[in-house]
C-alpha cells in the first residue's frame, strides 16, 4: 500500500507542477525558461529511458531465471 | 458523477423533502463501510464468519446485506422512538433497502466502473476536453509558447510514464515472486508472462511519447519560421497532448497507476 501511495504521490507532484506551468509563466523571462526546460527535459529522455530499460529487464530476467531453476 | 456531485445530489433530495433517497444514500454508505471496513479480506479466512463475509461481498450478498440493514434500521428506529414494530415498519425497511441498493449501484458504476470501455471513457473524455481547450488557447495567439509548454509536458509525461512503469514493474515482480516462494513455479511463470506482455504494451506508448517529444523539439526552429507557423504549432501541440492522453488512457485501462498486489 505504501508503495502504491508513493507512485500516486509522485504522479500527483508532477501533475501539480505541470498545471502550475500551464497556468503561470506570463513574463517573457518565464516563457524563455519554459523553452529552456523543455530542451533540458527532451535531452534527458534517452539516457533516462535506457537506464530504466536496463533496470527493469535485469529484474525480470532474474525472476525468470529463478522460475526456471524451480521448475521440476 | 463525482463525489461532490453525489453529495450535492443527496443534499438536494434532503432539501426537497425526499428523505427516502437520503436514507437510501446513508444506507448504501453503511453497506459500503460494512463490506470494506468491517468485512476486510482478513475476515474471509475465519472459519464460519469468513464464508458469510465472502458471500456478503458478492452481488447477491450485497443486495441481501442492504435489505437486512434497511429492515434493521427501520426496526431500530421504531424501537428507539417507542413505536410498535409492525408490518408497515418492515415494509418501509425493505423499500429503504431497495432504494439503498439502487443508490449503491449507481454510485459504484459512476465512481468505479468495472468495464474497460467505461474506464477508458472516464479518463479519455476529460483529457480530450483538455486538449480541445489548449488547442483553442494556441489558436488565440502565443502559439510558440504553447508549443514549448506542450513539448515540456510531453517530456515530463514521458519520464513519468517510464518511472511509473518501472515502479509498477517492481510491485508486479514482487507479487510473482510471492507465488514462486509459495512453491508454484508454473503460476509464477504465468504471472511473469502476463506482466511482461502488459509491460511491453505500456513501454511502447512511453516510447511513442518520447519520440514525439523529441520530434517536436527538433522541429521547433522550422515550425517557428514557417509561413504557416501558427497552423503547424497548433498541429504539433495537439499531437503532443494526444500522445500524453494515450498514455494516461492505457495506464488507467491496465491499472498501471494503481496496481493490484497479491
GROMACS .gro file of C-alpha atoms in nm:
model
  334
    1UNK     CA    1   0.000   0.000   0.000
    2UNK     CA    2   0.283   0.236   0.093
    3UNK     CA    3   0.448   0.171  -0.243
    4UNK     CA    4   0.125   0.239  -0.432
    5UNK     CA    5   0.077   0.566  -0.242
    6UNK     CA    6   0.436   0.661  -0.328
    7UNK     CA    7   0.369   0.608  -0.701
    8UNK     CA    8   0.043   0.805  -0.685
    9UNK     CA    9   0.214   1.082  -0.484
   10UNK     CA   10   0.498   1.114  -0.734
   11UNK     CA   11   0.247   1.142  -1.021
   12UNK     CA   12   0.042   1.399  -0.828
   13UNK     CA   13   0.350   1.617  -0.768
   14UNK     CA   14   0.433   1.612  -1.140
   15UNK     CA   15   0.073   1.689  -1.231
   16UNK     CA   16   0.066   1.989  -0.996
   17UNK     CA   17   0.396   2.111  -1.144
   18UNK     CA   18   0.259   2.085  -1.497
   19UNK     CA   19  -0.067   2.260  -1.407
   20UNK     CA   20   0.133   2.543  -1.245
   21UNK     CA   21   0.347   2.566  -1.558
   22UNK     CA   22   0.044   2.583  -1.791
   23UNK     CA   23  -0.138   2.834  -1.575
   24UNK     CA   24   0.157   3.062  -1.497
   25UNK     CA   25   0.463   3.187  -1.690
   26UNK     CA   26   0.338   3.521  -1.816
   27UNK     CA   27   0.659   3.724  -1.839
   28UNK     CA   28   0.899   3.681  -2.136
   29UNK     CA   29   1.170   3.556  -1.894
   30UNK     CA   30   0.939   3.288  -1.753
   31UNK     CA   31   0.844   3.182  -2.104
   32UNK     CA   32   1.207   3.160  -2.210
   33UNK     CA   33   1.269   2.945  -1.902
   34UNK     CA   34   0.998   2.705  -2.020
   35UNK     CA   35   1.167   2.675  -2.360
   36UNK     CA   36   1.499   2.602  -2.185
   37UNK     CA   37   1.334   2.349  -1.951
   38UNK     CA   38   1.169   2.178  -2.248
   39UNK     CA   39   1.509   2.146  -2.415
   40UNK     CA   40   1.667   2.002  -2.097
   41UNK     CA   41   1.380   1.758  -2.047
   42UNK     CA   42   1.396   1.635  -2.408
   43UNK     CA   43   1.773   1.583  -2.389
   44UNK     CA   44   1.737   1.386  -2.065
   45UNK     CA   45   1.484   1.143  -2.217
   46UNK     CA   46   1.718   0.898  -2.394
   47UNK     CA   47   1.955   0.830  -2.101
   48UNK     CA   48   1.661   0.807  -1.859
   49UNK     CA   49   1.479   0.553  -2.076
   50UNK     CA   50   1.796   0.348  -2.131
   51UNK     CA   51   1.863   0.335  -1.755
   52UNK     CA   52   1.509   0.228  -1.668
   53UNK     CA   53   1.501  -0.029  -1.950
   54UNK     CA   54   1.819  -0.191  -1.821
   55UNK     CA   55   1.696  -0.197  -1.460
   56UNK     CA   56   1.356  -0.343  -1.545
   57UNK     CA   57   1.496  -0.606  -1.780
   58UNK     CA   58   1.756  -0.717  -1.523
   59UNK     CA   59   1.482  -0.765  -1.259
   60UNK     CA   60   1.257  -0.956  -1.500
   61UNK     CA   61   1.548  -1.177  -1.612
   62UNK     CA   62   1.646  -1.251  -1.251
   63UNK     CA   63   1.294  -1.368  -1.168
   64UNK     CA   64   1.272  -1.569  -1.491
   65UNK     CA   65   1.598  -1.747  -1.401
   66UNK     CA   66   1.467  -1.831  -1.052
   67UNK     CA   67   1.143  -1.965  -1.200
   68UNK     CA   68   1.333  -2.185  -1.447
   69UNK     CA   69   1.553  -2.316  -1.167
   70UNK     CA   70   1.247  -2.402  -0.956
   71UNK     CA   71   1.070  -2.590  -1.235
   72UNK     CA   72   1.076  -2.970  -1.196
   73UNK     CA   73  -2.084   1.160  -1.124
   74UNK     CA   74  -1.803   1.255  -0.881
   75UNK     CA   75  -1.818   1.252  -0.501
   76UNK     CA   76  -1.905   1.621  -0.482
   77UNK     CA   77  -2.195   1.576  -0.725
   78UNK     CA   78  -2.313   1.277  -0.527
   79UNK     CA   79  -2.313   1.482  -0.205
   80UNK     CA   80  -2.495   1.768  -0.382
   81UNK     CA   81  -2.750   1.521  -0.516
   82UNK     CA   82  -2.817   1.375  -0.170
   83UNK     CA   83  -2.838   1.725  -0.019
   84UNK     CA   84  -3.084   1.847  -0.284
   85UNK     CA   85  -3.308   1.549  -0.220
   86UNK     CA   86  -3.297   1.618   0.152
   87UNK     CA   87  -3.387   1.984   0.090
   88UNK     CA   88  -3.681   1.883  -0.126
   89UNK     CA   89  -3.810   1.655   0.147
   90UNK     CA   90  -3.730   1.343  -0.049
   91UNK     CA   91  -3.597   1.171   0.260
   92UNK     CA   92  -3.622   0.820   0.123
   93UNK     CA   93  -3.344   0.888  -0.124
   94UNK     CA   94  -3.133   1.041   0.152
   95UNK     CA   95  -3.193   0.736   0.371
   96UNK     CA   96  -3.105   0.519   0.071
   97UNK     CA   97  -2.778   0.712   0.034
   98UNK     CA   98  -2.697   0.673   0.403
   99UNK     CA   99  -2.784   0.303   0.382
  100UNK     CA  100  -2.555   0.247   0.086
  101UNK     CA  101  -2.276   0.426   0.279
  102UNK     CA  102  -2.334   0.194   0.577
  103UNK     CA  103  -2.328  -0.112   0.350
  104UNK     CA  104  -2.011   0.011   0.180
  105UNK     CA  105  -1.847   0.056   0.521
  106UNK     CA  106  -1.959  -0.289   0.637
  107UNK     CA  107  -1.824  -0.456   0.322
  108UNK     CA  108  -1.497  -0.265   0.302
  109UNK     CA  109  -1.427  -0.155   0.658
  110UNK     CA  110  -1.559  -0.439   0.875
  111UNK     CA  111  -1.559  -0.742   0.644
  112UNK     CA  112  -1.197  -0.696   0.533
  113UNK     CA  113  -1.006  -0.964   0.334
  114UNK     CA  114  -0.857  -1.100   0.660
  115UNK     CA  115  -1.206  -1.181   0.791
  116UNK     CA  116  -1.268  -1.407   0.488
  117UNK     CA  117  -1.017  -1.654   0.631
  118UNK     CA  118  -1.210  -1.705   0.957
  119UNK     CA  119  -1.384  -2.046   0.987
  120UNK     CA  120  -1.760  -1.977   0.961
  121UNK     CA  121  -1.783  -1.597   0.956
  122UNK     CA  122  -1.532  -1.597   0.669
  123UNK     CA  123  -1.768  -1.782   0.431
  124UNK     CA  124  -2.054  -1.547   0.518
  125UNK     CA  125  -1.826  -1.244   0.483
  126UNK     CA  126  -1.708  -1.359   0.137
  127UNK     CA  127  -2.068  -1.418   0.028
  128UNK     CA  128  -2.180  -1.075   0.152
  129UNK     CA  129  -1.923  -0.922  -0.083
  130UNK     CA  130  -2.080  -1.087  -0.388
  131UNK     CA  131  -2.354  -0.908  -0.586
  132UNK     CA  132  -2.633  -1.118  -0.431
  133UNK     CA  133  -2.480  -1.093  -0.085
  134UNK     CA  134  -2.462  -0.713  -0.126
  135UNK     CA  135  -2.835  -0.698  -0.207
  136UNK     CA  136  -2.919  -0.919   0.093
  137UNK     CA  137  -2.699  -0.710   0.322
  138UNK     CA  138  -2.858  -0.385   0.202
  139UNK     CA  139  -3.210  -0.522   0.260
  140UNK     CA  140  -3.109  -0.654   0.602
  141UNK     CA  141  -2.954  -0.322   0.704
  142UNK     CA  142  -3.265  -0.141   0.573
  143UNK     CA  143  -3.501  -0.359   0.778
  144UNK     CA  144  -3.280  -0.350   1.091
  145UNK     CA  145  -3.253   0.029   1.052
  146UNK     CA  146  -3.633   0.060   1.034
  147UNK     CA  147  -3.684  -0.172   1.332
  148UNK     CA  148  -3.413   0.006   1.533
  149UNK     CA  149  -3.561   0.348   1.461
  150UNK     CA  150  -3.911   0.225   1.556
  151UNK     CA  151  -3.785   0.078   1.882
  152UNK     CA  152  -3.580   0.387   1.963
  153UNK     CA  153  -3.883   0.612   1.912
  154UNK     CA  154  -4.106   0.378   2.113
  155UNK     CA  155  -4.320   0.281   1.814
  156UNK     CA  156  -4.453  -0.067   1.754
  157UNK     CA  157  -4.267  -0.289   1.507
  158UNK     CA  158  -4.545  -0.382   1.264
  159UNK     CA  159  -4.572  -0.487   0.902
  160UNK     CA  160  -4.554  -0.124   0.790
  161UNK     CA  161  -4.216  -0.075   0.958
  162UNK     CA  162  -4.080  -0.393   0.797
  163UNK     CA  163  -4.213  -0.294   0.454
  164UNK     CA  164  -4.062   0.051   0.494
  165UNK     CA  165  -3.728  -0.114   0.578
  166UNK     CA  166  -3.746  -0.325   0.262
  167UNK     CA  167  -3.828  -0.017   0.049
  168UNK     CA  168  -3.538   0.176   0.203
  169UNK     CA  169  -3.312  -0.124   0.141
  170UNK     CA  170  -3.413  -0.140  -0.227
  171UNK     CA  171  -3.351   0.235  -0.267
  172UNK     CA  172  -3.019   0.193  -0.085
  173UNK     CA  173  -2.918  -0.087  -0.323
  174UNK     CA  174  -3.006   0.142  -0.617
  175UNK     CA  175  -2.801   0.432  -0.479
  176UNK     CA  176  -2.511   0.194  -0.408
  177UNK     CA  177  -2.522   0.052  -0.759
  178UNK     CA  178  -2.543   0.395  -0.929
  179UNK     CA  179  -2.253   0.531  -0.718
  180UNK     CA  180  -2.039   0.222  -0.776
  181UNK     CA  181  -2.090   0.227  -1.152
  182UNK     CA  182  -2.028   0.600  -1.178
  183UNK     CA  183  -1.726   0.620  -0.948
  184UNK     CA  184  -1.565   0.282  -1.008
  185UNK     CA  185  -1.661   0.145  -1.350
  186UNK     CA  186  -1.571  -0.220  -1.393
  187UNK     CA  187  -1.599  -0.218  -1.768
  188UNK     CA  188  -1.277  -0.140  -1.956
  189UNK     CA  189  -1.461   0.079  -2.206
  190UNK     CA  190  -1.613   0.285  -1.923
  191UNK     CA  191  -1.273   0.313  -1.756
  192UNK     CA  192  -1.122   0.434  -2.083
  193UNK     CA  193  -1.405   0.684  -2.135
  194UNK     CA  194  -1.376   0.811  -1.778
  195UNK     CA  195  -1.020   0.925  -1.846
  196UNK     CA  196  -1.023   0.997  -2.219
  197UNK     CA  197  -1.324   1.233  -2.217
  198UNK     CA  198  -1.175   1.491  -1.974
  199UNK     CA  199  -0.837   1.459  -2.149
  200UNK     CA  200  -0.994   1.523  -2.489
  201UNK     CA  201  -1.166   1.829  -2.344
  202UNK     CA  202  -0.831   1.944  -2.207
  203UNK     CA  203  -0.667   1.903  -2.547
  204UNK     CA  204  -0.951   2.098  -2.709
  205UNK     CA  205  -0.907   2.374  -2.453
  206UNK     CA  206  -0.534   2.408  -2.519
  207UNK     CA  207  -0.587   2.392  -2.895
  208UNK     CA  208  -0.825   2.687  -2.874
  209UNK     CA  209  -0.577   2.860  -2.646
  210UNK     CA  210  -0.298   2.804  -2.906
  211UNK     CA  211  -0.514   2.931  -3.188
  212UNK     CA  212  -0.585   3.251  -2.997
  213UNK     CA  213  -0.216   3.352  -3.008
  214UNK     CA  214   0.116   3.283  -2.829
  215UNK     CA  215   0.133   2.959  -3.020
  216UNK     CA  216   0.510   2.905  -2.985
  217UNK     CA  217   0.480   2.947  -2.608
  218UNK     CA  218   0.209   2.681  -2.604
  219UNK     CA  219   0.430   2.469  -2.831
  220UNK     CA  220   0.712   2.485  -2.573
  221UNK     CA  221   0.470   2.408  -2.291
  222UNK     CA  222   0.338   2.106  -2.479
  223UNK     CA  223   0.693   1.985  -2.554
  224UNK     CA  224   0.788   2.015  -2.187
  225UNK     CA  225   0.463   1.844  -2.081
  226UNK     CA  226   0.524   1.554  -2.321
  227UNK     CA  227   0.885   1.515  -2.199
  228UNK     CA  228   0.789   1.519  -1.831
  229UNK     CA  229   0.499   1.288  -1.918
  230UNK     CA  230   0.739   1.050  -2.097
  231UNK     CA  231   0.962   1.034  -1.790
  232UNK     CA  232   0.664   0.986  -1.557
  233UNK     CA  233   0.538   0.714  -1.790
  234UNK     CA  234   0.869   0.527  -1.766
  235UNK     CA  235   0.917   0.587  -1.391
  236UNK     CA  236   0.567   0.466  -1.308
  237UNK     CA  237   0.606   0.162  -1.530
  238UNK     CA  238   0.935   0.082  -1.359
  239UNK     CA  239   0.783   0.121  -1.008
  240UNK     CA  240   0.487  -0.097  -1.102
  241UNK     CA  241   0.730  -0.348  -1.259
  242UNK     CA  242   0.888  -0.386  -0.913
  243UNK     CA  243   0.548  -0.441  -0.748
  244UNK     CA  244   0.430  -0.693  -1.006
  245UNK     CA  245   0.755  -0.888  -0.995
  246UNK     CA  246   0.731  -0.895  -0.616
  247UNK     CA  247   0.381  -1.034  -0.650
  248UNK     CA  248   0.500  -1.304  -0.899
  249UNK     CA  249   0.791  -1.391  -0.668
  250UNK     CA  250   0.545  -1.446  -0.384
  251UNK     CA  251   0.377  -1.712  -0.598
  252UNK     CA  252   0.715  -1.870  -0.664
  253UNK     CA  253   0.801  -1.864  -0.292
  254UNK     CA  254   0.474  -2.044  -0.231
  255UNK     CA  255   0.610  -2.331  -0.440
  256UNK     CA  256   0.406  -2.269  -0.757
  257UNK     CA  257   0.667  -2.223  -1.033
  258UNK     CA  258   0.410  -2.262  -1.313
  259UNK     CA  259   0.184  -1.997  -1.158
  260UNK     CA  260   0.480  -1.764  -1.113
  261UNK     CA  261   0.579  -1.821  -1.477
  262UNK     CA  262   0.227  -1.738  -1.594
  263UNK     CA  263   0.223  -1.428  -1.371
  264UNK     CA  264   0.554  -1.313  -1.523
  265UNK     CA  265   0.450  -1.383  -1.883
  266UNK     CA  266   0.125  -1.186  -1.838
  267UNK     CA  267   0.302  -0.893  -1.677
  268UNK     CA  268   0.580  -0.882  -1.939
  269UNK     CA  269   0.313  -0.858  -2.213
  270UNK     CA  270   0.144  -0.567  -2.032
  271UNK     CA  271   0.484  -0.410  -1.968
  272UNK     CA  272   0.567  -0.422  -2.338
  273UNK     CA  273   0.240  -0.253  -2.440
  274UNK     CA  274   0.288   0.022  -2.181
  275UNK     CA  275   0.654   0.063  -2.269
  276UNK     CA  276   0.563   0.112  -2.635
  277UNK     CA  277   0.335   0.408  -2.553
  278UNK     CA  278   0.608   0.561  -2.332
  279UNK     CA  279   0.849   0.534  -2.627
  280UNK     CA  280   0.589   0.687  -2.859
  281UNK     CA  281   0.556   0.985  -2.623
  282UNK     CA  282   0.935   1.020  -2.609
  283UNK     CA  283   0.960   1.000  -2.988
  284UNK     CA  284   0.703   1.273  -3.045
  285UNK     CA  285   0.854   1.500  -2.776
  286UNK     CA  286   1.195   1.472  -2.943
  287UNK     CA  287   1.048   1.525  -3.290
  288UNK     CA  288   0.866   1.838  -3.171
  289UNK     CA  289   1.183   1.970  -3.012
  290UNK     CA  290   1.386   1.913  -3.331
  291UNK     CA  291   1.114   2.069  -3.548
  292UNK     CA  292   1.082   2.384  -3.334
  293UNK     CA  293   1.310   2.604  -3.548
  294UNK     CA  294   1.136   2.505  -3.873
  295UNK     CA  295   0.788   2.550  -3.721
  296UNK     CA  296   0.868   2.895  -3.577
  297UNK     CA  297   0.985   3.033  -3.913
  298UNK     CA  298   0.734   2.857  -4.141
  299UNK     CA  299   0.484   3.074  -4.330
  300UNK     CA  300   0.202   2.877  -4.166
  301UNK     CA  301   0.377   2.870  -3.828
  302UNK     CA  302   0.058   2.905  -3.628
  303UNK     CA  303  -0.117   2.613  -3.800
  304UNK     CA  304   0.191   2.391  -3.763
  305UNK     CA  305   0.239   2.482  -3.396
  306UNK     CA  306  -0.125   2.405  -3.319
  307UNK     CA  307  -0.100   2.073  -3.503
  308UNK     CA  308   0.216   1.974  -3.311
  309UNK     CA  309   0.062   2.079  -2.978
  310UNK     CA  310  -0.240   1.859  -3.042
  311UNK     CA  311  -0.014   1.566  -3.140
  312UNK     CA  312   0.195   1.606  -2.823
  313UNK     CA  313  -0.102   1.628  -2.590
  314UNK     CA  314  -0.282   1.343  -2.768
  315UNK     CA  315   0.023   1.119  -2.716
  316UNK     CA  316   0.016   1.207  -2.345
  317UNK     CA  317  -0.357   1.134  -2.330
  318UNK     CA  318  -0.294   0.795  -2.495
  319UNK     CA  319  -0.051   0.704  -2.216
  320UNK     CA  320  -0.293   0.814  -1.943
  321UNK     CA  321  -0.578   0.618  -2.102
  322UNK     CA  322  -0.375   0.300  -2.142
  323UNK     CA  323  -0.239   0.322  -1.786
  324UNK     CA  324  -0.590   0.365  -1.646
  325UNK     CA  325  -0.716   0.074  -1.854
  326UNK     CA  326  -0.436  -0.160  -1.750
  327UNK     CA  327  -0.442  -0.045  -1.386
  328UNK     CA  328  -0.075   0.053  -1.402
  329UNK     CA  329  -0.107   0.353  -1.170
  330UNK     CA  330  -0.289   0.156  -0.902
  331UNK     CA  331  -0.159  -0.200  -0.935
  332UNK     CA  332  -0.311  -0.493  -0.752
  333UNK     CA  333  -0.072  -0.654  -0.508
  334UNK     CA  334  -0.145  -1.011  -0.404
   0.00000   0.00000   0.00000
